[in-house]
């Protein structure tokens, strides 16, 4: 098989980035992680990338006059490296058509709820506060909206009595660390097709 070149975009701790790195290092995921894109120079994910010897493109959005301005640079980094798939793993910024259009169908995001419930920030807290009994994790293609693109896979996580956002976040993360590498594997193996909003996976 041809090498499959991925880039990860992240803003925070990067446990999902690490989950992908771990699967690659164990030989269970046949992709090449070509780049980490990060909008926070001090984020822990940057250290994880250096440790894993993954090149990093880090930028400070405040230094640019618009989203489009820094996304144009990100796009160039992605194109120069001939990236097949962009994985947004805790990238906490809205993205514009500068990135969405060239990568539609080749850009995925992980979100910590069962979309379309609880899009946006603080999704775990939103679910606890609302009082739902189940929440979960969604991996979807990225379109121009907020957590609104076609859904590839979801996994439910139960909310226990007296649950706190912290305890739930731990179980959400555990579910994410399984689901995200699995979806990357499906895409790598060409098992995923999109028909409008509906996505099918040949297992
Ligand atoms: C993950 O839970 C991810 O689903 C969430 O940020 C966390 C990043 O954790 N993403 C969003 O909320 C996007 N709307 P990590 O840095 O440990 O991978």
PDB file of C-alpha atoms in Angstrom, residues 32-203:
ATOM      1  CA  UNK A  32       2.824   8.199   8.715  1.00  0.00           C
ATOM      2  CA  UNK A  33       2.304  11.151  11.087  1.00  0.00           C
ATOM      3  CA  UNK A  34       3.892  13.941   9.075  1.00  0.00           C
ATOM      4  CA  UNK A  35       2.931  16.995  11.090  1.00  0.00           C
ATOM      5  CA  UNK A  36       1.393  18.387  14.269  1.00  0.00           C
ATOM      6  CA  UNK A  37      -0.309  21.767  13.839  1.00  0.00           C
ATOM      7  CA  UNK A  38      -0.805  23.615  17.124  1.00  0.00           C
ATOM      8  CA  UNK A  39      -2.153  27.081  17.908  1.00  0.00           C
ATOM      9  CA  UNK A  40      -0.719  27.219  21.457  1.00  0.00           C
ATOM     10  CA  UNK A  41       3.051  27.300  21.716  1.00  0.00           C
ATOM     11  CA  UNK A  42       2.976  26.033  25.327  1.00  0.00           C
ATOM     12  CA  UNK A  43       0.537  23.186  24.832  1.00  0.00           C
ATOM     13  CA  UNK A  44       1.669  19.794  26.136  1.00  0.00           C
ATOM     14  CA  UNK A  45       0.872  18.225  22.764  1.00  0.00           C
ATOM     15  CA  UNK A  46       3.940  20.029  21.369  1.00  0.00           C
ATOM     16  CA  UNK A  47       6.153  18.128  23.817  1.00  0.00           C
ATOM     17  CA  UNK A  48       4.473  14.871  22.911  1.00  0.00           C
ATOM     18  CA  UNK A  49       5.175  15.542  19.221  1.00  0.00           C
ATOM     19  CA  UNK A  50       8.834  16.329  19.869  1.00  0.00           C
ATOM     20  CA  UNK A  51       9.134  13.122  21.899  1.00  0.00           C
ATOM     21  CA  UNK A  52       7.578  11.163  19.011  1.00  0.00           C
ATOM     22  CA  UNK A  53       9.823  12.975  16.494  1.00  0.00           C
ATOM     23  CA  UNK A  54       6.841  14.413  14.658  1.00  0.00           C
ATOM     24  CA  UNK A  55       7.500  17.811  12.993  1.00  0.00           C
ATOM     25  CA  UNK A  56       5.543  20.657  14.581  1.00  0.00           C
ATOM     26  CA  UNK A  57       4.027  23.751  13.006  1.00  0.00           C
ATOM     27  CA  UNK A  58       3.088  26.022  15.876  1.00  0.00           C
ATOM     28  CA  UNK A  59       1.634  29.504  15.546  1.00  0.00           C
ATOM     29  CA  UNK A  60       0.117  32.184  17.726  1.00  0.00           C
ATOM     30  CA  UNK A  61      -3.232  33.326  16.263  1.00  0.00           C
ATOM     31  CA  UNK A  62      -2.882  36.728  17.958  1.00  0.00           C
ATOM     32  CA  UNK A  63      -0.026  37.537  15.611  1.00  0.00           C
ATOM     33  CA  UNK A  64      -2.293  37.358  12.550  1.00  0.00           C
ATOM     34  CA  UNK A  65      -4.951  39.754  11.393  1.00  0.00           C
ATOM     35  CA  UNK A  66      -7.509  37.043  10.579  1.00  0.00           C
ATOM     36  CA  UNK A  67      -8.206  33.318  10.752  1.00  0.00           C
ATOM     37  CA  UNK A  68      -7.751  33.182   7.004  1.00  0.00           C
ATOM     38  CA  UNK A  69      -4.241  34.620   7.339  1.00  0.00           C
ATOM     39  CA  UNK A  70      -2.889  31.846   9.589  1.00  0.00           C
ATOM     40  CA  UNK A  71      -4.957  29.141   7.919  1.00  0.00           C
ATOM     41  CA  UNK A  72      -3.310  30.039   4.613  1.00  0.00           C
ATOM     42  CA  UNK A  73       0.033  29.189   6.211  1.00  0.00           C
ATOM     43  CA  UNK A  74      -1.360  25.979   7.690  1.00  0.00           C
ATOM     44  CA  UNK A  75      -2.744  25.016   4.273  1.00  0.00           C
ATOM     45  CA  UNK A  76       0.669  25.502   2.718  1.00  0.00           C
ATOM     46  CA  UNK A  77       2.266  23.255   5.367  1.00  0.00           C
ATOM     47  CA  UNK A  78      -0.340  20.565   4.686  1.00  0.00           C
ATOM     48  CA  UNK A  79       0.012  20.798   0.915  1.00  0.00           C
ATOM     49  CA  UNK A  80       3.818  20.878   0.980  1.00  0.00           C
ATOM     50  CA  UNK A  81       3.739  17.613   2.924  1.00  0.00           C
ATOM     51  CA  UNK A  82       1.103  16.072   0.632  1.00  0.00           C
ATOM     52  CA  UNK A  83      -1.142  15.265   3.554  1.00  0.00           C
ATOM     53  CA  UNK A  84      -3.846  12.678   2.819  1.00  0.00           C
ATOM     54  CA  UNK A  85      -5.839  13.162   6.025  1.00  0.00           C
ATOM     55  CA  UNK A  86      -6.100  15.930   8.627  1.00  0.00           C
ATOM     56  CA  UNK A  87      -7.183  14.810  12.096  1.00  0.00           C
ATOM     57  CA  UNK A  88      -8.521  17.485  14.417  1.00  0.00           C
ATOM     58  CA  UNK A  89      -7.912  16.114  17.896  1.00  0.00           C
ATOM     59  CA  UNK A  90      -8.830  18.812  20.390  1.00  0.00           C
ATOM     60  CA  UNK A  91      -8.134  21.728  18.045  1.00  0.00           C
ATOM     61  CA  UNK A  92     -10.200  24.385  19.771  1.00  0.00           C
ATOM     62  CA  UNK A  93     -10.701  26.899  16.966  1.00  0.00           C
ATOM     63  CA  UNK A  94     -13.339  27.390  14.345  1.00  0.00           C
ATOM     64  CA  UNK A  95     -11.891  26.819  10.920  1.00  0.00           C
ATOM     65  CA  UNK A  96     -12.761  28.572   7.692  1.00  0.00           C
ATOM     66  CA  UNK A  97     -13.161  27.575   4.066  1.00  0.00           C
ATOM     67  CA  UNK A  98      -9.445  28.145   3.538  1.00  0.00           C
ATOM     68  CA  UNK A  99      -8.948  24.689   5.107  1.00  0.00           C
ATOM     69  CA  UNK A 100     -12.398  23.127   4.809  1.00  0.00           C
ATOM     70  CA  UNK A 101     -12.753  23.333   1.031  1.00  0.00           C
ATOM     71  CA  UNK A 102      -9.458  21.773  -0.041  1.00  0.00           C
ATOM     72  CA  UNK A 103      -9.779  19.048   2.603  1.00  0.00           C
ATOM     73  CA  UNK A 104     -13.495  18.213   2.584  1.00  0.00           C
ATOM     74  CA  UNK A 105     -13.771  14.434   2.958  1.00  0.00           C
ATOM     75  CA  UNK A 106     -10.151  14.300   4.117  1.00  0.00           C
ATOM     76  CA  UNK A 107     -10.486  16.174   7.398  1.00  0.00           C
ATOM     77  CA  UNK A 108     -12.037  14.662  10.529  1.00  0.00           C
ATOM     78  CA  UNK A 109     -12.738  15.921  14.037  1.00  0.00           C
ATOM     79  CA  UNK A 110     -13.315  14.196  17.347  1.00  0.00           C
ATOM     80  CA  UNK A 111     -15.928  15.693  19.632  1.00  0.00           C
ATOM     81  CA  UNK A 112     -16.750  14.629  23.211  1.00  0.00           C
ATOM     82  CA  UNK A 113     -20.539  14.175  22.888  1.00  0.00           C
ATOM     83  CA  UNK A 114     -23.061  12.271  20.821  1.00  0.00           C
ATOM     84  CA  UNK A 115     -23.609  14.920  18.156  1.00  0.00           C
ATOM     85  CA  UNK A 116     -25.853  16.686  17.301  1.00  0.00           C
ATOM     86  CA  UNK A 117     -26.257  17.022  21.089  1.00  0.00           C
ATOM     87  CA  UNK A 118     -23.883  19.413  22.838  1.00  0.00           C
ATOM     88  CA  UNK A 119     -21.761  20.886  20.057  1.00  0.00           C
ATOM     89  CA  UNK A 120     -19.179  23.576  20.802  1.00  0.00           C
ATOM     90  CA  UNK A 121     -17.052  24.056  23.879  1.00  0.00           C
ATOM     91  CA  UNK A 122     -17.437  22.312  27.261  1.00  0.00           C
ATOM     92  CA  UNK A 123     -19.436  19.471  25.741  1.00  0.00           C
ATOM     93  CA  UNK A 124     -18.806  17.142  28.696  1.00  0.00           C
ATOM     94  CA  UNK A 125     -20.002  19.756  31.195  1.00  0.00           C
ATOM     95  CA  UNK A 126     -23.001  20.548  28.984  1.00  0.00           C
ATOM     96  CA  UNK A 127     -24.074  16.890  29.085  1.00  0.00           C
ATOM     97  CA  UNK A 128     -23.675  16.617  32.889  1.00  0.00           C
ATOM     98  CA  UNK A 129     -25.545  19.878  33.465  1.00  0.00           C
ATOM     99  CA  UNK A 130     -28.368  18.885  31.129  1.00  0.00           C
ATOM    100  CA  UNK A 131     -28.863  15.631  33.037  1.00  0.00           C
ATOM    101  CA  UNK A 132     -28.712  13.192  30.113  1.00  0.00           C
ATOM    102  CA  UNK A 133     -28.044   9.575  31.089  1.00  0.00           C
ATOM    103  CA  UNK A 134     -25.771   8.833  28.163  1.00  0.00           C
ATOM    104  CA  UNK A 135     -23.324  10.922  26.271  1.00  0.00           C
ATOM    105  CA  UNK A 136     -20.321   9.811  24.249  1.00  0.00           C
ATOM    106  CA  UNK A 137     -17.893  10.512  21.492  1.00  0.00           C
ATOM    107  CA  UNK A 138     -18.338  11.379  17.818  1.00  0.00           C
ATOM    108  CA  UNK A 139     -15.882  11.346  14.937  1.00  0.00           C
ATOM    109  CA  UNK A 140     -17.147  13.298  11.944  1.00  0.00           C
ATOM    110  CA  UNK A 141     -15.982  14.866   8.720  1.00  0.00           C
ATOM    111  CA  UNK A 142     -15.387  18.596   9.039  1.00  0.00           C
ATOM    112  CA  UNK A 143     -17.640  20.933   7.107  1.00  0.00           C
ATOM    113  CA  UNK A 144     -18.122  24.692   7.413  1.00  0.00           C
ATOM    114  CA  UNK A 145     -20.308  24.524  10.562  1.00  0.00           C
ATOM    115  CA  UNK A 146     -19.706  23.992  14.256  1.00  0.00           C
ATOM    116  CA  UNK A 147     -19.313  20.231  14.864  1.00  0.00           C
ATOM    117  CA  UNK A 148     -21.883  19.714  12.119  1.00  0.00           C
ATOM    118  CA  UNK A 149     -20.255  17.544   9.432  1.00  0.00           C
ATOM    119  CA  UNK A 150     -21.300  14.016   8.388  1.00  0.00           C
ATOM    120  CA  UNK A 151     -20.863  11.515  11.236  1.00  0.00           C
ATOM    121  CA  UNK A 152     -18.499   8.579  10.704  1.00  0.00           C
ATOM    122  CA  UNK A 153     -18.682   6.830  14.079  1.00  0.00           C
ATOM    123  CA  UNK A 154     -20.007   7.264  17.590  1.00  0.00           C
ATOM    124  CA  UNK A 155     -19.543   5.500  20.873  1.00  0.00           C
ATOM    125  CA  UNK A 156     -21.849   5.933  23.875  1.00  0.00           C
ATOM    126  CA  UNK A 157     -20.616   6.550  27.430  1.00  0.00           C
ATOM    127  CA  UNK A 158     -22.964   6.225  30.378  1.00  0.00           C
ATOM    128  CA  UNK A 159     -23.343   9.043  32.877  1.00  0.00           C
ATOM    129  CA  UNK A 160     -23.449   7.704  36.424  1.00  0.00           C
ATOM    130  CA  UNK A 161     -25.369   9.036  39.394  1.00  0.00           C
ATOM    131  CA  UNK A 162     -23.406  11.870  41.066  1.00  0.00           C
ATOM    132  CA  UNK A 163     -21.063  12.028  38.084  1.00  0.00           C
ATOM    133  CA  UNK A 164     -18.705  14.981  37.874  1.00  0.00           C
ATOM    134  CA  UNK A 165     -17.353  16.441  34.655  1.00  0.00           C
ATOM    135  CA  UNK A 166     -13.875  15.226  35.703  1.00  0.00           C
ATOM    136  CA  UNK A 167     -14.821  11.605  36.228  1.00  0.00           C
ATOM    137  CA  UNK A 168     -16.860  11.581  33.018  1.00  0.00           C
ATOM    138  CA  UNK A 169     -14.041  13.202  31.056  1.00  0.00           C
ATOM    139  CA  UNK A 170     -11.787  10.278  31.990  1.00  0.00           C
ATOM    140  CA  UNK A 171     -14.195   7.736  30.509  1.00  0.00           C
ATOM    141  CA  UNK A 172     -14.856   9.950  27.476  1.00  0.00           C
ATOM    142  CA  UNK A 173     -11.126  10.086  26.844  1.00  0.00           C
ATOM    143  CA  UNK A 174     -10.821   6.313  27.127  1.00  0.00           C
ATOM    144  CA  UNK A 175     -13.556   5.960  24.480  1.00  0.00           C
ATOM    145  CA  UNK A 176     -11.893   8.570  22.253  1.00  0.00           C
ATOM    146  CA  UNK A 177      -8.536   6.826  22.385  1.00  0.00           C
ATOM    147  CA  UNK A 178     -10.124   3.702  20.916  1.00  0.00           C
ATOM    148  CA  UNK A 179     -12.488   5.329  18.420  1.00  0.00           C
ATOM    149  CA  UNK A 180     -10.203   7.906  16.817  1.00  0.00           C
ATOM    150  CA  UNK A 181      -7.384   5.528  15.771  1.00  0.00           C
ATOM    151  CA  UNK A 182     -10.031   3.093  14.564  1.00  0.00           C
ATOM    152  CA  UNK A 183     -11.621   5.691  12.259  1.00  0.00           C
ATOM    153  CA  UNK A 184      -8.184   6.704  10.971  1.00  0.00           C
ATOM    154  CA  UNK A 185      -7.565   3.014  10.171  1.00  0.00           C
ATOM    155  CA  UNK A 186     -10.892   2.748   8.270  1.00  0.00           C
ATOM    156  CA  UNK A 187     -10.038   5.818   6.227  1.00  0.00           C
ATOM    157  CA  UNK A 188      -6.555   4.541   5.550  1.00  0.00           C
ATOM    158  CA  UNK A 189      -8.007   1.262   4.340  1.00  0.00           C
ATOM    159  CA  UNK A 190     -10.496   3.057   2.059  1.00  0.00           C
ATOM    160  CA  UNK A 191     -13.530   1.646   3.856  1.00  0.00           C
ATOM    161  CA  UNK A 192     -15.420   4.937   4.259  1.00  0.00           C
ATOM    162  CA  UNK A 193     -17.748   6.588   1.763  1.00  0.00           C
ATOM    163  CA  UNK A 194     -19.901   9.722   2.051  1.00  0.00           C
ATOM    164  CA  UNK A 195     -23.307  10.205   0.474  1.00  0.00           C
ATOM    165  CA  UNK A 196     -24.617  13.605   1.525  1.00  0.00           C
ATOM    166  CA  UNK A 197     -24.934  13.458   5.305  1.00  0.00           C
ATOM    167  CA  UNK A 198     -24.745   9.688   5.410  1.00  0.00           C
ATOM    168  CA  UNK A 199     -21.451   7.936   5.834  1.00  0.00           C
ATOM    169  CA  UNK A 200     -20.999   4.205   5.350  1.00  0.00           C
ATOM    170  CA  UNK A 201     -18.169   2.069   6.561  1.00  0.00           C
ATOM    171  CA  UNK A 202     -17.401  -1.293   4.949  1.00  0.00           C
ATOM    172  CA  UNK A 203     -16.266  -3.492   7.829  1.00  0.00           C
TER     173      UNK A 203
END
